[in-house]
Each structure stands twice: as C-alpha cells, then as structure tokens.
Short mmCIF file of C-alpha atoms in Angstrom, two decimals:
data_model
loop_
_atom_site.label_atom_id
_atom_site.label_comp_id
_atom_site.label_asym_id
_atom_site.label_seq_id
_atom_site.Cartn_x
_atom_site.Cartn_y
_atom_site.Cartn_z
CA UNK A 1 95.38 -128.18 -149.29
CA UNK A 2 92.33 -130.31 -148.51
CA UNK A 3 89.03 -128.45 -148.43
CA UNK A 4 85.61 -129.79 -147.51
CA UNK A 5 82.75 -127.93 -149.17
CA UNK A 6 79.77 -126.73 -147.16
CA UNK A 7 77.37 -125.89 -149.98
CA UNK A 8 74.30 -124.67 -147.99
CA UNK A 9 70.60 -125.14 -148.66
CA UNK A 10 70.07 -122.11 -150.89
CA UNK A 11 73.03 -122.94 -153.11
CA UNK A 12 71.97 -126.57 -153.33
CA UNK A 13 68.36 -125.78 -154.25
CA UNK A 14 68.47 -122.42 -156.04
CA UNK A 15 72.02 -121.30 -156.84
CA UNK A 16 73.87 -124.44 -157.89
CA UNK A 17 76.02 -122.45 -160.30
CA UNK A 18 77.49 -120.46 -157.41
CA UNK A 19 78.64 -123.72 -155.86
CA UNK A 20 80.10 -124.93 -159.15
CA UNK A 21 81.90 -121.63 -159.69
CA UNK A 22 83.40 -121.81 -156.21
CA UNK A 23 84.61 -125.34 -156.91
CA UNK A 24 86.32 -124.29 -160.15
CA UNK A 25 88.00 -121.28 -158.57
CA UNK A 26 89.33 -123.35 -155.67
CA UNK A 27 90.51 -126.13 -157.96
CA UNK A 28 92.53 -123.64 -159.98
CA UNK A 29 94.19 -122.59 -156.74
CA UNK A 30 95.34 -126.18 -156.22
CA UNK A 31 92.84 -127.19 -153.54
CA UNK A 32 91.83 -130.83 -153.18
CA UNK A 33 88.06 -130.71 -152.69
CA UNK A 34 85.58 -133.06 -151.08
CA UNK A 35 81.84 -132.89 -150.55
CA UNK A 36 80.74 -134.65 -147.34
CA UNK A 37 77.38 -136.15 -148.26
CA UNK A 38 76.01 -136.09 -144.72
CA UNK A 39 75.56 -132.32 -144.79
CA UNK A 40 72.07 -130.88 -144.50
CA UNK A 41 70.76 -127.58 -143.12
CA UNK A 42 73.02 -125.91 -140.55
CA UNK A 43 69.99 -125.26 -138.35
CA UNK A 44 69.91 -121.49 -138.81
CA UNK A 45 66.23 -121.04 -139.84
CA UNK A 46 64.94 -122.99 -136.83
CA UNK A 47 67.46 -121.39 -134.47
CA UNK A 48 66.62 -117.85 -135.60
CA UNK A 49 62.92 -118.63 -135.17
CA UNK A 50 63.50 -119.49 -131.52
CA UNK A 51 63.51 -123.28 -131.80
CA UNK A 52 66.92 -123.63 -130.19
CA UNK A 53 66.63 -127.16 -128.83
CA UNK A 54 64.97 -128.48 -131.99
CA UNK A 55 67.74 -127.04 -134.14
CA UNK A 56 70.52 -128.80 -132.23
CA UNK A 57 70.01 -132.16 -133.96
CA UNK A 58 70.84 -130.58 -137.32
CA UNK A 59 73.85 -128.84 -135.79
CA UNK A 60 75.17 -132.07 -134.28
CA UNK A 61 74.81 -133.74 -137.64
CA UNK A 62 76.89 -131.01 -139.27
CA UNK A 63 79.55 -131.21 -136.58
CA UNK A 64 79.88 -134.96 -137.16
CA UNK A 65 79.78 -134.56 -140.94
CA UNK A 66 82.76 -132.18 -140.99
CA UNK A 67 84.63 -133.69 -138.05
CA UNK A 68 87.51 -134.98 -140.20
CA UNK A 69 87.77 -131.92 -142.45
CA UNK A 70 91.00 -129.92 -142.61
CA UNK A 71 89.25 -126.76 -143.83
CA UNK A 72 85.53 -126.09 -144.35
CA UNK A 73 84.69 -123.49 -147.00
CA UNK A 74 81.25 -122.17 -147.87
CA UNK A 75 79.89 -119.64 -150.41
CA UNK A 76 77.77 -118.03 -147.69
CA UNK A 77 78.76 -115.57 -145.01
CA UNK A 78 75.48 -116.24 -143.22
CA UNK A 79 75.97 -120.00 -142.94
CA UNK A 80 79.64 -119.61 -142.04
CA UNK A 81 78.48 -117.34 -139.23
CA UNK A 82 76.12 -120.05 -138.02
CA UNK A 83 79.00 -122.52 -137.69
CA UNK A 84 80.88 -119.87 -135.71
CA UNK A 85 77.92 -119.65 -133.31
CA UNK A 86 77.87 -123.37 -132.53
CA UNK A 87 80.32 -123.15 -129.57
CA UNK A 88 78.09 -120.60 -127.82
CA UNK A 89 74.98 -122.65 -128.51
CA UNK A 90 76.61 -125.74 -126.99
CA UNK A 91 78.38 -123.89 -124.18
CA UNK A 92 76.58 -125.92 -121.51
CA UNK A 93 77.37 -129.23 -123.18
CA UNK A 94 81.11 -129.95 -122.73
CA UNK A 95 81.15 -132.87 -125.15
CA UNK A 96 79.65 -130.96 -128.05
CA UNK A 97 81.16 -127.58 -127.23
CA UNK A 98 84.68 -128.86 -127.89
CA UNK A 99 83.67 -130.38 -131.21
CA UNK A 100 81.70 -127.27 -132.13
CA UNK A 101 84.74 -125.10 -131.46
CA UNK A 102 86.89 -127.29 -133.68
CA UNK A 103 84.40 -126.86 -136.53
CA UNK A 104 84.13 -123.11 -135.99
CA UNK A 105 87.90 -122.68 -136.02
CA UNK A 106 88.34 -124.36 -139.40
CA UNK A 107 85.33 -122.82 -141.18
CA UNK A 108 85.77 -119.99 -143.69
CA UNK A 109 83.56 -118.03 -146.03
CA UNK A 110 84.77 -118.43 -149.64
CA UNK A 111 86.35 -114.98 -150.15
CA UNK A 112 87.82 -115.01 -146.65
CA UNK A 113 89.50 -118.33 -147.43
CA UNK A 114 90.97 -117.07 -150.70
CA UNK A 115 92.41 -113.87 -149.24
CA UNK A 116 93.29 -114.81 -145.66
CA UNK A 117 94.28 -118.47 -146.00
CA UNK A 118 95.43 -118.92 -149.59
CA UNK A 119 96.78 -115.35 -149.70
CA UNK A 120 95.27 -114.84 -153.18
CA UNK A 121 93.64 -111.63 -154.39
CA UNK A 122 93.83 -112.06 -158.17
CA UNK A 123 92.24 -115.27 -159.42
CA UNK A 124 92.49 -114.32 -163.10
CA UNK A 125 88.84 -113.33 -163.49
CA UNK A 126 87.61 -111.15 -166.36
CA UNK A 127 84.23 -109.45 -166.54
CA UNK A 128 83.42 -106.32 -168.52
CA UNK A 129 81.08 -103.73 -167.09
CA UNK A 130 80.21 -101.72 -164.01
CA UNK A 131 79.36 -103.37 -160.71
CA UNK A 132 78.41 -102.50 -157.16
CA UNK A 133 78.79 -104.72 -154.09
CA UNK A 134 76.16 -105.45 -151.44
CA UNK A 135 77.79 -106.30 -148.06
CA UNK A 136 75.38 -108.69 -146.38
CA UNK A 137 74.63 -108.19 -142.68
CA UNK A 138 75.76 -111.53 -141.24
CA UNK A 139 78.95 -111.59 -143.28
CA UNK A 140 80.09 -108.10 -142.33
CA UNK A 141 78.61 -107.52 -138.88
CA UNK A 142 78.82 -110.97 -137.34
CA UNK A 143 81.47 -112.84 -139.33
CA UNK A 144 83.58 -109.70 -139.76
CA UNK A 145 84.47 -110.33 -143.41
CA UNK A 146 84.51 -106.91 -145.04
CA UNK A 147 87.68 -106.38 -147.05
CA UNK A 148 88.22 -109.78 -148.71
CA UNK A 149 85.41 -109.47 -151.29
CA UNK A 150 86.47 -105.94 -152.19
CA UNK A 151 90.11 -106.96 -152.66
CA UNK A 152 89.11 -109.78 -155.00
CA UNK A 153 86.69 -107.66 -157.02
CA UNK A 154 89.24 -104.89 -157.49
CA UNK A 155 91.45 -107.41 -159.31
CA UNK A 156 88.78 -108.55 -161.81
CA UNK A 157 89.94 -107.41 -165.24
CA UNK A 158 87.48 -105.13 -167.03
CA UNK A 159 85.24 -104.59 -163.98
CA UNK A 160 84.64 -101.08 -162.69
CA UNK A 161 83.50 -101.10 -159.07
CA UNK A 162 81.11 -98.35 -157.96
CA UNK A 163 80.28 -97.72 -154.27
CA UNK A 164 76.73 -98.68 -153.29
CA UNK A 165 74.84 -95.83 -151.56
CA UNK A 166 73.75 -96.76 -148.03
CA UNK A 167 75.56 -100.06 -148.46
CA UNK A 168 75.28 -100.81 -144.75
CA UNK A 169 71.48 -101.02 -144.93
CA UNK A 170 69.91 -104.48 -144.71
CA UNK A 171 68.23 -105.71 -147.89
CA UNK A 172 65.22 -106.92 -145.90
CA UNK A 173 65.74 -110.65 -146.39
CA UNK A 174 66.83 -111.74 -142.91
CA UNK A 175 65.73 -115.33 -143.49
CA UNK A 176 62.31 -115.80 -141.91
CA UNK A 177 62.02 -112.03 -141.35
CA UNK A 178 61.09 -111.54 -145.00
CA UNK A 179 58.28 -114.06 -144.56
CA UNK A 180 56.98 -112.87 -141.19
CA UNK A 181 57.39 -109.15 -141.89
CA UNK A 182 56.64 -109.02 -145.60
CA UNK A 183 55.53 -105.38 -145.94
CA UNK A 184 58.54 -104.09 -143.99
CA UNK A 185 60.89 -106.36 -145.91
CA UNK A 186 59.45 -105.08 -149.18
CA UNK A 187 60.19 -101.48 -148.25
CA UNK A 188 63.74 -102.40 -147.27
CA UNK A 189 64.49 -104.30 -150.45
CA UNK A 190 63.00 -101.46 -152.53
CA UNK A 191 65.53 -99.11 -150.93
CA UNK A 192 68.33 -101.54 -151.72
CA UNK A 193 67.26 -102.02 -155.34
CA UNK A 194 66.89 -98.27 -155.85
CA UNK A 195 70.35 -97.69 -154.40
CA UNK A 196 71.80 -100.24 -156.81
CA UNK A 197 70.01 -98.71 -159.79
CA UNK A 198 71.25 -95.27 -158.74
CA UNK A 199 74.84 -96.41 -159.37
CA UNK A 200 73.96 -97.26 -163.00
CA UNK A 201 75.88 -100.50 -162.53
CA UNK A 202 75.34 -103.51 -164.76
CA UNK A 203 75.74 -105.94 -161.87
CA UNK A 204 74.98 -106.09 -158.19
CA UNK A 205 77.37 -108.55 -156.57
CA UNK A 206 76.91 -110.28 -153.23
CA UNK A 207 78.24 -113.22 -151.24
CA UNK A 208 75.00 -114.48 -149.69
CA UNK A 209 72.37 -116.15 -151.83
CA UNK A 210 69.51 -115.12 -149.57
CA UNK A 211 70.26 -111.45 -150.19
CA UNK A 212 70.71 -112.04 -153.90
CA UNK A 213 67.41 -113.91 -154.13
CA UNK A 214 65.62 -111.09 -152.35
CA UNK A 215 67.24 -108.24 -154.27
CA UNK A 216 67.19 -109.99 -157.63
CA UNK A 217 63.59 -111.07 -157.25
CA UNK A 218 62.44 -107.59 -156.38
CA UNK A 219 64.46 -106.01 -159.19
CA UNK A 220 62.91 -108.41 -161.70
CA UNK A 221 59.36 -107.86 -160.45
CA UNK A 222 59.74 -104.09 -160.63
CA UNK A 223 61.53 -104.13 -163.97
CA UNK A 224 64.79 -102.65 -162.72
CA UNK A 225 67.73 -103.13 -165.12
CA UNK A 226 70.38 -104.74 -162.93
CA UNK A 227 71.69 -108.31 -162.81
CA UNK A 228 72.58 -109.91 -159.48
CA UNK A 229 75.63 -112.18 -159.33
CA UNK A 230 77.19 -114.25 -156.59
CA UNK A 231 80.83 -113.31 -156.14
CA UNK A 232 81.89 -116.88 -156.99
CA UNK A 233 80.31 -116.44 -160.43
CA UNK A 234 82.22 -113.19 -160.92
CA UNK A 235 85.53 -114.70 -159.83
CA UNK A 236 85.00 -117.61 -162.21
CA UNK A 237 84.15 -115.37 -165.16
CA UNK A 238 86.39 -115.26 -168.22
CA UNK A 239 84.39 -112.77 -170.33
#
C-alpha cells in the first residue's frame, strides 16, 4: 500500500520524533512511504484567524502536492480535519472543489488509518507504566476519530490505561486562541494538567502536537510529574 506522508508544521519543527515513529510503525505494516517535498502549511492558522482568501494559496499548494497520492496519512487529527474542510472552503470554485474532495477522501489521521484501513489494532508495542489519553477537540468532534486511538493503546503490552477526568474539556490550545486569549487558555490548560495528575499516570498520551505542546509545557512550568507522549511514540515503543 502506497502512503504519502503529511507531516505538518508542528511535527516538522518541534516533534520530529513523532513523525519518525509514525514512519517506522507504518513501514512495519508493509506500507510503501513517500514524502512529497512540496508540502507546507495546510493553511489552518490563517483560515482560523479569518484570513480565508489569503489561506487558499497554501491550500491549493497542498492539493497539488498530494494530487497523485493513493493515501495521505498524518500524525495530526487537527490537520487531517483541515484537509477534510477543503471541499467546503472551495465550494464556489468547481475546479478546485473537485480536487479538494479527492484529497479529503483519501486523507486519514494516523490511528484512523491503522485501525480502519489497515485493520490493525496490535502493532507490537511495549511500554511499561500507567497512562491516560487526551482526546483532542478537532480529532474527536470534527474528524470523528474517537475509538481508534483507544483500541491501539489497549493493545500496548505493559501499559495500563486510566480514564482522564473531564476528558472532553479542551486543553486551551486552540491554535491562535492560546495566543490571543492567554489568561483563559492558561486556566483551561491548568484544569487539563490537574486532571492528568489526578490519575497518577506516568504518561499523558495525545494525537495532536499542539495539545501536547500546551499541556506538556504547562506541566513542566508548574513542576507536575507527568510526561506527554504522542501516540506514534507509544506505538513505536519497545520498552
């Protein structure tokens, strides 16, 4: 199966290991991987800030970049959601709407691809300790990927999963929201960190790097004893 990787800005600049872990997991499942070098930002920050027309040039670039892909897989529920929104954004442009729909139809978040396309729930991962899972807003509420991460984590040898209190609450990142509404975001992420600490878990696992950056950064600054991990890192663990 041929898979084109959509790595995303945050993974490229801050969480390269999450991208590498995803690559290794997919390779072990027999996928033939490629990395289209024309990829840049998907346009989400500008679009969410209200600069719809300005963001379309980045979107068109991504549509062209992945035009020949068989499957597009990304370690980000948020960015996968953005690709899924392209058809609506280009609904008044027949030429680009068709191409946008083709991209949306073949795009999958990493765990969604493993479980729903490859039909794999046990990737042979091993990680000792207790963990809790943070379901990011875009991935669960907009993309609709809720069960795939849980199914995969339940199969990790040595890992005890503990429910996260108030798991449905936003962590306060929200892209530019955390910048524009800093004090509110801080209160939200404090609630999330405290909920994670309440579980007494060793790890907080997520599938969106923005959330992990926000939660992990706050936990570190406040001296809270919990390690954040991208789910790709967990699924590639052999500890």
